[in-house]
Amino acid sequence: MKGNILILIFFSVIVFISPFSYGYDSLDPFGNITITWDFLSDNGDTVDVKVSLYNLQLFRHVEEPGWRLSWDWKSDEVIWAMLGAEATEQGDCAKFKGQQKPHCCEKEPVIIDLMPGAPYNMQSANCCKGGVLTSMTQDVTRYGATFQMNYKKASHHDAGSNFSMPENFTLGIPGYSCGTAFQVPPTKFTKDGHRWQQVLETWNVTCIYSQFLASPAPKCCVSLSAFYNNTIVPCPTCSCKCQGLPGANCVSSDKTSVLQLPQTNDTEPSQPVIRCSRHMCPIRVHWHVKQSYKEYWRVKITITNLNFVKNYSQWNLVVLHPNLRSVTQVFSFNYQPLQVYGNFNDIGMFWGVQYYNDMLLEHGNNGNVQTEVLLHKDHGEFTFKDGWTFPRKISFNGDECVMPSPDTYPKLPNTAHTAITTSPILFISMLMLTIFI
Ligand SMILES: *[C@@H]1O[C@H](CO)[C@@H](O)[C@H](O)[C@H]1NC(C)=O
Ligand SMILES: *[C@@H]1O[C@H](CO)[C@@H](O)[C@H](O)[C@H]1NC(C)=O
Ligand SMILES: *[C@@H]1O[C@H](CO)[C@@H](O)[C@H](O)[C@H]1NC(C)=O
Ligand SMILES: *[C@@H]1O[C@H](CO)[C@@H](O)[C@H](O)[C@H]1NC(C)=O
Ligand SMILES: *[C@@H]1O[C@H](CO)[C@@H](O)[C@H](O)[C@H]1NC(C)=O
Ligand SMILES: *[C@@H]1O[C@H](CO)[C@@H](O)[C@H](O)[C@H]1NC(C)=O
Ligand SMILES: *[C@@H]1O[C@H](CO)[C@@H](O)[C@H](O)[C@H]1NC(C)=O
């Protein structure tokens, strides 16, 4: 009996997470992090290059502890000097005589960003952000990072190319995988806006994110309620983990005073310490249909942090709902529509107001942020029936949240019977989609 229940839970978890198992996010289908490798000058036996990372994702960002860029040299290249970043290990440079040793002799160097405020003589333009990259939407000044290096050329490299590009790039951030480098038109730059110069050669590497690669378990869930029904539909049980199963550690709220927080580790993101719940997610998003006016309706969105050891800085929430094209007012959050598919305008991004609520604090009395959104009732489309006012999809910091199943949505009291005839069919067809896509 117990085994059967476990199998059932396992199966339903598989069904829930299967939409996440692709390196493709329908809310940001082209999003990627691009590494650009510019050959600046050929000095005979060494070359100077400029390496840039650009976070070309609409909303997903790179948070602390930041990127750790790595690659495989094809031959015996060594890095002599680096500005704006550094290799974590110097490696074995014994074959270099004399006092001046290379910066890094590793075959697979791991490069980390410098902290803001690094000594001036170690900096390069657009460097030193502690590995953090914001999304393109949230802060256009901090979505890229650049460092420069001088390295010894390979003693032998492929005929037909002037330079030899390393292989097997990785970003050192869970969930990202990078393709092979490909040559692109040389980067052009200008100092005065009149004359354009260009680098010798430019190569790009594209890295894409897969939520399933990052973590097979979701990290957030959605609960729902509406003014016309006093049922609060909770996050589905076992949305993120199942309480009691191995690896599902949690703390009940009354134990927090004696909680021993684990040692933080600079190189590893800290393990979540979450509050015990039936859903076991570190983040819960609650969507409350709050009020109906003649021409407008109002939604209250609350994001609650259930992780005792993490403050989410620069958090963001992306919502898919057809009525977002008629957003009239958003209170206490920043809002921007994301035009992913032409002019559909049904995807919107919310994020915090600087110095007010751009940091979602660790679990506790202040561990939540909330907004109210006023939307116009578009004639011919708006309805309170069949759960139309609830979101189609929500993601927090770029990870899709688990939604309750549509047959549990709060129902309008007087249309209960019509809803019953339509929603099971809707639910079954959505389930089939989930299985067969
Ligand atoms: C990377 O993302 C940008 C912005 O979304 C997009 O324009 C570009 O085509 C993407 N690059 C690749 C190789 O997919
Ligand atoms: C890149 O990775 C592949 C597969 O692990 C390996 O066979 C290859 O030797 C690596 N390339 C270099 C230059 O080390
Ligand atoms: C090598 O450099 C020469 C001149 O700098 C250029 O004409 C040629 O296209 C380059 N070769 C490759 C494979 O990029
Ligand atoms: C290479 O990357 C740069 C920087 O992100 C981008 O501007 C350029 O369009 C990319 N080139 C190609 C061909 O993808
Ligand atoms: C930090 O993480 C590294 C790499 O996983 C590990 O070798 C080291 O022991 C950790 N340090 C602490 C204090 O946990
Ligand atoms: C989160 O922020 C609060 C207030 O700034 C601070 O007291 C707390 O130590 C922070 N927690 C973590 C895990 O960084
Ligand atoms: C509220 O919604 C729930 C869940 O759909 C439903 O079971 C219940 O009958 C509704 N309550 C009323 C008063 O209609």
XYZ file of C-alpha atoms and ligand atoms in Angstrom:
535
model
C 0.000 0.000 0.000
C 2.727 2.395 1.045
C 4.719 1.368 -2.032
C 1.756 2.096 -4.270
C 1.428 5.586 -2.824
C 5.128 6.204 -3.355
C 4.857 5.048 -6.972
C 1.872 7.346 -7.414
C 3.779 10.271 -5.918
C 6.790 9.450 -8.075
C 4.616 9.296 -11.178
C 2.886 12.580 -10.423
C 6.256 14.228 -9.767
C 7.466 12.974 -13.160
C 4.330 14.370 -14.789
C 4.854 17.704 -13.073
C 8.494 18.098 -13.919
C 8.421 16.750 -17.448
C 7.732 20.173 -19.033
C 10.972 21.391 -17.478
C 13.196 18.752 -19.009
C 14.175 20.760 -22.089
C 16.808 23.409 -22.556
C 14.070 25.629 -23.921
C 12.032 28.182 -22.037
C 8.873 29.280 -23.860
C 8.946 32.573 -21.911
C 12.439 33.357 -23.306
C 12.981 31.050 -26.275
C 16.152 32.761 -27.569
C 17.756 33.564 -24.217
C 21.431 32.688 -23.907
C 24.718 33.779 -22.411
C 27.203 34.568 -25.173
C 30.966 34.482 -24.671
C 32.801 36.672 -27.175
C 36.510 36.038 -27.740
C 38.208 38.961 -29.551
C 41.773 38.544 -30.831
C 43.247 42.036 -30.326
C 46.855 41.636 -31.412
C 49.277 38.999 -32.600
C 52.679 39.540 -30.930
C 54.529 36.656 -32.581
C 54.680 34.098 -29.804
C 51.876 35.567 -27.681
C 48.420 36.995 -28.384
C 46.265 39.546 -26.606
C 42.588 38.741 -26.340
C 39.539 40.321 -24.813
C 36.900 37.940 -23.474
C 33.380 39.174 -22.754
C 30.359 37.477 -21.247
C 26.940 38.864 -22.153
C 23.784 37.730 -20.394
C 21.349 37.929 -23.326
C 18.412 36.560 -21.348
C 15.258 38.561 -20.821
C 14.949 37.813 -17.106
C 17.253 35.046 -15.861
C 20.291 36.461 -14.097
C 23.569 35.143 -12.702
C 23.710 35.599 -8.964
C 26.399 35.056 -6.348
C 28.764 33.228 -6.187
C 28.895 34.155 -9.879
C 30.345 32.702 -13.075
C 33.467 30.523 -13.183
C 34.465 30.433 -16.827
C 36.549 27.496 -17.971
C 37.861 26.010 -21.235
C 40.341 23.421 -22.528
C 43.446 24.697 -24.292
C 44.108 22.607 -27.395
C 47.874 22.503 -26.932
C 50.516 24.011 -24.632
C 49.115 27.536 -24.275
C 49.811 29.351 -20.974
C 48.304 32.590 -19.699
C 51.021 35.181 -19.042
C 48.866 37.959 -17.690
C 45.249 38.796 -17.004
C 43.343 42.009 -16.250
C 39.804 42.242 -14.883
C 39.613 38.605 -13.767
C 41.923 35.888 -12.470
C 42.566 32.175 -12.733
C 41.747 30.291 -9.543
C 44.910 28.103 -9.786
C 48.316 28.946 -11.154
C 49.053 25.285 -11.826
C 52.435 23.754 -12.550
C 54.664 26.364 -14.195
C 57.935 24.533 -13.346
C 59.148 24.465 -16.921
C 59.392 28.275 -16.961
C 62.828 29.278 -15.666
C 63.487 32.584 -13.973
C 61.493 34.646 -11.543
C 58.671 35.771 -13.740
C 56.160 32.964 -13.921
C 52.989 32.838 -16.023
C 49.632 33.715 -14.452
C 48.256 30.237 -15.165
C 49.713 27.056 -16.696
C 46.620 24.865 -16.299
C 45.313 22.943 -19.302
C 41.780 23.726 -18.087
C 41.995 27.166 -16.459
C 39.088 28.324 -14.283
C 38.603 32.096 -14.463
C 36.695 34.084 -11.853
C 35.668 37.717 -11.833
C 37.303 40.245 -9.523
C 35.247 41.958 -6.842
C 34.075 45.549 -7.339
C 36.802 47.841 -6.014
C 39.679 45.609 -7.152
C 43.065 47.433 -7.289
C 43.161 49.825 -10.226
C 46.157 48.101 -11.851
C 44.245 44.804 -11.998
C 41.145 46.235 -13.655
C 40.065 46.402 -17.283
C 37.136 48.239 -18.832
C 33.717 46.780 -17.870
C 35.164 44.374 -15.307
C 34.959 43.425 -11.688
C 31.355 42.642 -10.839
C 31.973 39.699 -8.548
C 30.677 37.336 -11.241
C 27.145 38.723 -11.049
C 25.322 39.454 -14.305
C 21.882 41.069 -14.331
C 19.262 40.323 -16.955
C 18.968 42.574 -20.006
C 15.615 43.900 -18.804
C 16.526 44.717 -15.213
C 19.790 46.635 -15.632
C 21.317 47.268 -19.034
C 24.553 48.533 -17.474
C 25.411 45.306 -15.663
C 24.492 42.450 -17.999
C 27.992 42.077 -19.423
C 31.523 41.577 -18.072
C 34.903 41.763 -19.826
C 38.471 40.723 -19.052
C 41.712 40.809 -21.030
C 44.595 38.394 -21.189
C 47.917 37.760 -22.858
C 48.770 34.141 -23.572
C 51.488 32.107 -25.240
C 50.308 30.704 -28.549
C 50.159 26.984 -29.118
C 53.428 25.650 -30.565
C 51.458 23.912 -33.289
C 47.920 24.561 -34.419
C 45.563 23.702 -37.229
C 46.694 24.725 -40.678
C 44.374 27.244 -42.311
C 43.581 29.289 -39.218
C 45.593 32.156 -37.818
C 44.683 31.517 -34.188
C 43.702 28.441 -32.273
C 40.492 28.675 -30.239
C 40.176 26.651 -27.042
C 37.335 24.133 -26.684
C 34.827 22.848 -24.128
C 33.730 26.138 -22.592
C 31.753 25.980 -19.358
C 30.282 28.814 -17.266
C 30.449 27.008 -13.920
C 26.813 27.915 -13.179
C 24.368 25.038 -12.671
C 22.073 24.456 -15.645
C 24.123 26.042 -18.448
C 25.777 24.158 -21.271
C 27.868 25.802 -23.972
C 28.235 24.977 -27.645
C 31.425 25.033 -29.699
C 33.073 28.321 -30.628
C 32.222 29.670 -34.082
C 33.851 32.509 -35.973
C 31.747 35.660 -36.445
C 32.469 39.004 -38.135
C 35.193 40.865 -36.200
C 33.957 43.140 -33.414
C 34.093 46.813 -34.381
C 34.681 49.611 -31.928
C 35.020 53.369 -32.032
C 36.730 55.861 -29.788
C 35.293 59.090 -31.165
C 32.159 57.954 -33.003
C 33.642 58.850 -36.402
C 36.300 56.231 -37.131
C 35.604 52.521 -36.633
C 38.383 50.077 -35.844
C 38.103 46.322 -35.678
C 39.746 43.428 -33.892
C 41.673 40.736 -35.803
C 39.210 37.885 -35.328
C 36.117 37.261 -33.204
C 34.647 33.967 -32.048
C 31.370 33.453 -30.186
C 30.304 30.679 -27.856
C 26.609 30.374 -26.958
C 25.526 28.893 -23.642
C 21.921 28.027 -22.853
C 20.087 27.237 -19.670
C 18.027 24.199 -18.871
C 16.020 24.250 -15.674
C 16.101 20.466 -15.555
C 19.905 20.410 -15.787
C 20.124 22.998 -13.006
C 17.988 20.964 -10.674
C 15.495 18.212 -11.473
C 13.208 19.519 -8.708
C 11.273 22.780 -9.144
C 12.092 25.657 -6.789
C 8.796 27.460 -6.540
C 5.058 26.914 -6.534
C 1.828 28.881 -6.902
C -1.239 29.089 -4.646
C -4.520 30.742 -5.643
C -7.574 32.441 -4.179
C -10.388 34.738 -5.270
C -12.760 37.173 -3.552
C -15.833 35.198 -4.678
C -14.852 31.943 -2.963
C -13.276 31.435 0.463
C -11.268 28.356 -0.610
C -7.533 28.976 -0.766
C -6.040 26.561 -3.260
C -2.615 25.664 -1.852
C 0.522 24.749 -3.739
C 0.308 21.122 -4.887
C 1.698 18.667 -2.339
C 5.288 17.653 -3.133
C 5.654 20.512 -5.672
C 9.378 20.732 -4.965
C 10.107 17.747 -2.717
C 8.155 15.385 -0.552
C 8.477 15.967 3.140
C 9.934 12.884 4.793
C 11.702 11.542 1.713
C 15.532 11.444 1.776
C 17.157 14.781 0.992
C 14.059 16.767 1.943
C 15.335 18.580 5.021
C 13.285 21.336 6.538
C 12.816 23.277 9.744
C 9.505 24.007 11.409
C 9.067 27.669 12.238
C 9.262 27.337 16.039
C 12.765 25.875 15.844
C 14.271 28.900 14.158
C 15.683 30.425 17.325
C 17.959 27.419 17.889
C 18.702 26.962 14.210
C 22.385 26.487 13.506
C 23.012 27.969 10.096
C 25.446 26.001 7.943
C 28.860 27.466 7.120
C 28.660 29.445 3.929
C 31.128 28.555 1.234
C 32.336 31.145 -1.259
C 32.588 28.695 -4.119
C 29.324 26.818 -3.561
C 25.847 28.361 -3.460
C 24.504 27.853 0.065
C 22.163 24.891 0.502
C 18.610 26.025 1.178
C 17.247 25.633 4.711
C 13.522 25.798 4.161
C 10.484 25.927 6.351
C 8.526 22.657 6.452
C 5.443 22.661 4.265
C 3.440 20.215 2.193
C 4.949 21.665 -0.994
C 8.546 21.999 0.305
C 9.407 24.898 -2.005
C 11.732 27.757 -1.011
C 9.481 30.241 -2.866
C 5.683 30.465 -2.918
C 3.792 32.875 -5.177
C 0.221 33.612 -4.168
C -2.208 35.001 -6.765
C -5.361 36.524 -5.257
C -8.136 37.855 -7.465
C -8.986 40.679 -5.114
C -11.698 42.866 -6.515
C -14.001 43.459 -9.436
C -15.013 46.916 -10.629
C -17.229 47.844 -13.566
C -14.367 48.286 -16.040
C -11.401 46.907 -14.122
C -10.327 44.058 -11.867
C -7.537 43.815 -9.340
C -5.024 41.078 -8.522
C -2.760 40.913 -5.490
C 0.484 38.967 -5.949
C 2.552 37.978 -2.916
C 5.940 36.289 -3.150
C 6.976 34.558 0.068
C 10.515 33.394 0.808
C 10.495 30.163 2.816
C 14.291 29.804 2.792
C 15.878 30.790 6.115
C 19.351 31.345 4.657
C 18.862 33.284 1.450
C 18.064 36.861 0.541
C 17.077 37.048 -3.127
C 18.588 40.234 -4.485
C 17.414 41.478 -7.887
C 14.602 38.897 -7.888
C 12.113 38.835 -10.729
C 8.782 37.277 -11.558
C 7.520 36.508 -15.067
C 3.821 35.902 -15.631
C 1.884 34.642 -18.637
C -1.744 35.828 -18.677
C -3.856 37.048 -21.625
C -5.087 40.132 -19.738
C -1.557 41.478 -19.206
C -1.940 43.339 -22.484
C -4.360 45.600 -20.610
C -2.355 46.314 -17.472
C -3.509 49.704 -16.191
C -1.432 50.147 -13.059
C 1.165 48.164 -11.081
C 1.737 49.193 -7.475
C 5.134 48.933 -5.687
C 6.867 46.727 -8.294
C 8.538 47.596 -11.580
C 6.735 46.152 -14.575
C 7.628 45.639 -18.211
C 5.844 43.620 -20.902
C 8.120 41.103 -22.648
C 7.431 40.911 -26.337
C 8.575 37.383 -26.952
C 6.145 36.461 -29.730
C 5.483 39.490 -31.928
C 2.832 41.764 -30.477
C 1.040 39.282 -28.232
C 1.956 41.141 -25.066
C 0.635 38.503 -22.698
C 3.976 37.973 -20.916
C 5.022 40.472 -18.274
C 7.988 40.818 -15.956
C 7.801 42.200 -12.415
C 10.776 43.144 -10.272
C 11.481 45.121 -7.111
C 11.875 48.856 -6.718
C 15.474 49.770 -5.900
C 16.168 50.245 -2.160
C 12.514 49.453 -1.374
C 11.786 45.824 -2.219
C 14.436 44.714 -4.730
C 15.720 42.323 -2.046
C 13.387 39.527 -0.995
C 14.582 38.910 2.551
C 15.119 35.514 4.172
C 12.143 33.725 5.702
C 10.552 35.568 8.619
C 8.240 38.502 9.217
C 9.719 40.542 6.378
C 10.357 37.636 4.027
C 7.782 38.620 1.436
C 7.093 41.224 -1.230
C 3.733 42.116 -2.714
C 2.057 44.096 -5.417
C -1.423 44.912 -6.620
C -2.152 45.061 -10.321
C -5.101 46.840 -11.881
C -6.217 45.370 -15.223
C -8.817 46.490 -17.720
C -11.671 44.070 -18.478
C -11.407 43.565 -22.224
C -14.882 43.078 -23.683
C -15.581 39.749 -25.263
C -12.698 38.130 -23.439
C -12.723 38.902 -19.741
C -14.545 36.395 -17.541
C -14.385 35.155 -13.974
C -15.468 31.736 -15.253
C -13.308 28.666 -15.718
C -10.308 30.095 -13.908
C -9.624 32.597 -16.701
C -8.374 35.185 -14.165
C -5.609 32.881 -12.935
C -2.114 32.897 -14.455
C -1.226 30.428 -17.205
C 2.426 30.269 -16.184
C 4.676 31.860 -13.556
C 8.402 31.769 -13.165
C 10.530 33.156 -10.359
C 14.132 34.108 -11.184
C 13.766 32.194 -14.430
C 12.604 28.908 -12.925
C 9.084 27.803 -13.693
C 6.763 27.438 -10.704
C 4.450 24.467 -10.149
C 0.774 25.441 -10.555
C -2.232 23.769 -8.915
C -4.212 21.633 -11.341
C -7.037 23.564 -13.064
C -9.807 21.352 -11.642
C -9.021 22.645 -8.136
C -9.247 26.372 -8.993
C -11.673 28.435 -6.884
C -15.053 28.318 -8.599
C -17.740 30.932 -8.986
C -20.619 29.842 -6.727
C -23.404 30.181 -9.324
C -21.578 28.639 -12.282
C -20.257 25.623 -10.398
C -22.110 23.125 -12.583
C -20.910 24.553 -15.921
C -17.380 24.696 -14.634
C -17.579 21.050 -13.587
C -18.518 19.952 -17.102
C -15.724 21.855 -18.806
C -12.746 21.783 -16.515
C -12.095 18.013 -16.199
C -11.820 17.847 -19.988
C -9.448 20.808 -19.910
C -7.434 19.128 -17.193
C -7.225 15.783 -18.989
C -6.185 17.393 -22.256
C -3.513 19.423 -20.455
C -2.275 16.231 -18.804
C -2.106 14.519 -22.202
C -0.140 17.485 -23.567
C 2.247 17.237 -20.645
C 2.826 13.562 -21.326
C 3.069 13.647 -25.081
C 4.910 16.868 -25.875
C 21.204 34.968 -27.957
O 20.186 35.788 -27.397
C 19.936 36.981 -28.128
C 18.923 37.797 -27.362
O 17.776 37.032 -27.092
C 19.438 36.609 -29.535
O 19.229 37.787 -30.280
C 20.518 35.751 -30.213
O 20.018 35.332 -31.466
C 20.825 34.534 -29.371
N 21.952 33.828 -29.984
C 21.877 32.556 -30.332
C 23.073 31.991 -30.976
O 20.874 31.891 -30.128
C 36.873 18.479 -25.004
O 36.055 17.487 -24.380
C 36.051 16.234 -25.090
C 35.041 15.332 -24.405
O 35.245 15.327 -23.027
C 37.449 15.642 -25.102
O 37.455 14.429 -25.824
C 38.396 16.639 -25.769
O 39.726 16.153 -25.707
C 38.332 18.006 -25.068
N 39.142 18.970 -25.811
C 40.326 19.378 -25.388
C 41.019 20.376 -26.242
O 40.823 18.969 -24.349
C 44.450 35.035 -41.309
O 44.863 36.404 -41.403
C 44.885 36.906 -42.724
C 45.447 38.317 -42.699
O 45.571 38.793 -41.412
C 43.471 36.890 -43.295
O 43.480 37.357 -44.637
C 42.940 35.460 -43.257
O 41.568 35.452 -43.665
C 43.029 34.901 -41.868
N 42.630 33.496 -41.870
C 41.586 33.041 -41.224
C 41.324 31.565 -41.332
O 40.850 33.753 -40.553
C 28.417 37.290 -31.201
O 28.227 37.843 -29.898
C 28.085 39.261 -29.896
C 28.015 39.705 -28.464
O 26.970 39.104 -27.802
C 26.813 39.630 -30.654
O 26.667 41.040 -30.676
C 26.912 39.091 -32.062
O 25.691 39.343 -32.722
C 27.187 37.607 -32.053
N 27.378 37.181 -33.428
C 26.707 36.147 -33.952
C 26.929 35.884 -35.393
O 25.950 35.448 -33.289
C 33.903 24.686 0.026
O 33.679 23.982 -1.199
C 34.844 23.362 -1.711
C 34.513 22.778 -3.072
O 33.306 22.050 -3.031
C 35.305 22.304 -0.716
O 36.502 21.686 -1.203
C 35.595 22.987 0.632
O 35.958 22.000 1.578
C 34.358 23.737 1.105
N 34.676 24.499 2.330
C 33.857 24.532 3.386
C 34.289 25.384 4.532
O 32.811 23.895 3.422
C 19.658 39.099 4.644
O 19.510 40.491 4.838
C 19.351 40.862 6.213
C 19.061 42.365 6.277
O 19.896 43.073 5.388
C 20.607 40.464 6.990
O 20.435 40.780 8.352
C 20.826 38.957 6.836
O 22.020 38.559 7.465
C 20.868 38.553 5.376
N 20.903 37.108 5.288
C 21.718 36.424 4.478
C 21.592 34.934 4.486
O 22.539 36.977 3.748
C -15.066 27.315 -4.192
O -14.162 26.594 -5.028
C -14.003 25.251 -4.643
C -12.855 24.656 -5.463
O -13.090 24.748 -6.825
C -15.318 24.516 -4.828
O -15.158 23.172 -4.447
C -16.374 25.198 -3.981
O -17.632 24.615 -4.233
C -16.453 26.686 -4.260
N -17.281 27.333 -3.267
C -18.451 27.866 -3.559
C -19.188 28.529 -2.440
O -18.913 27.793 -4.669
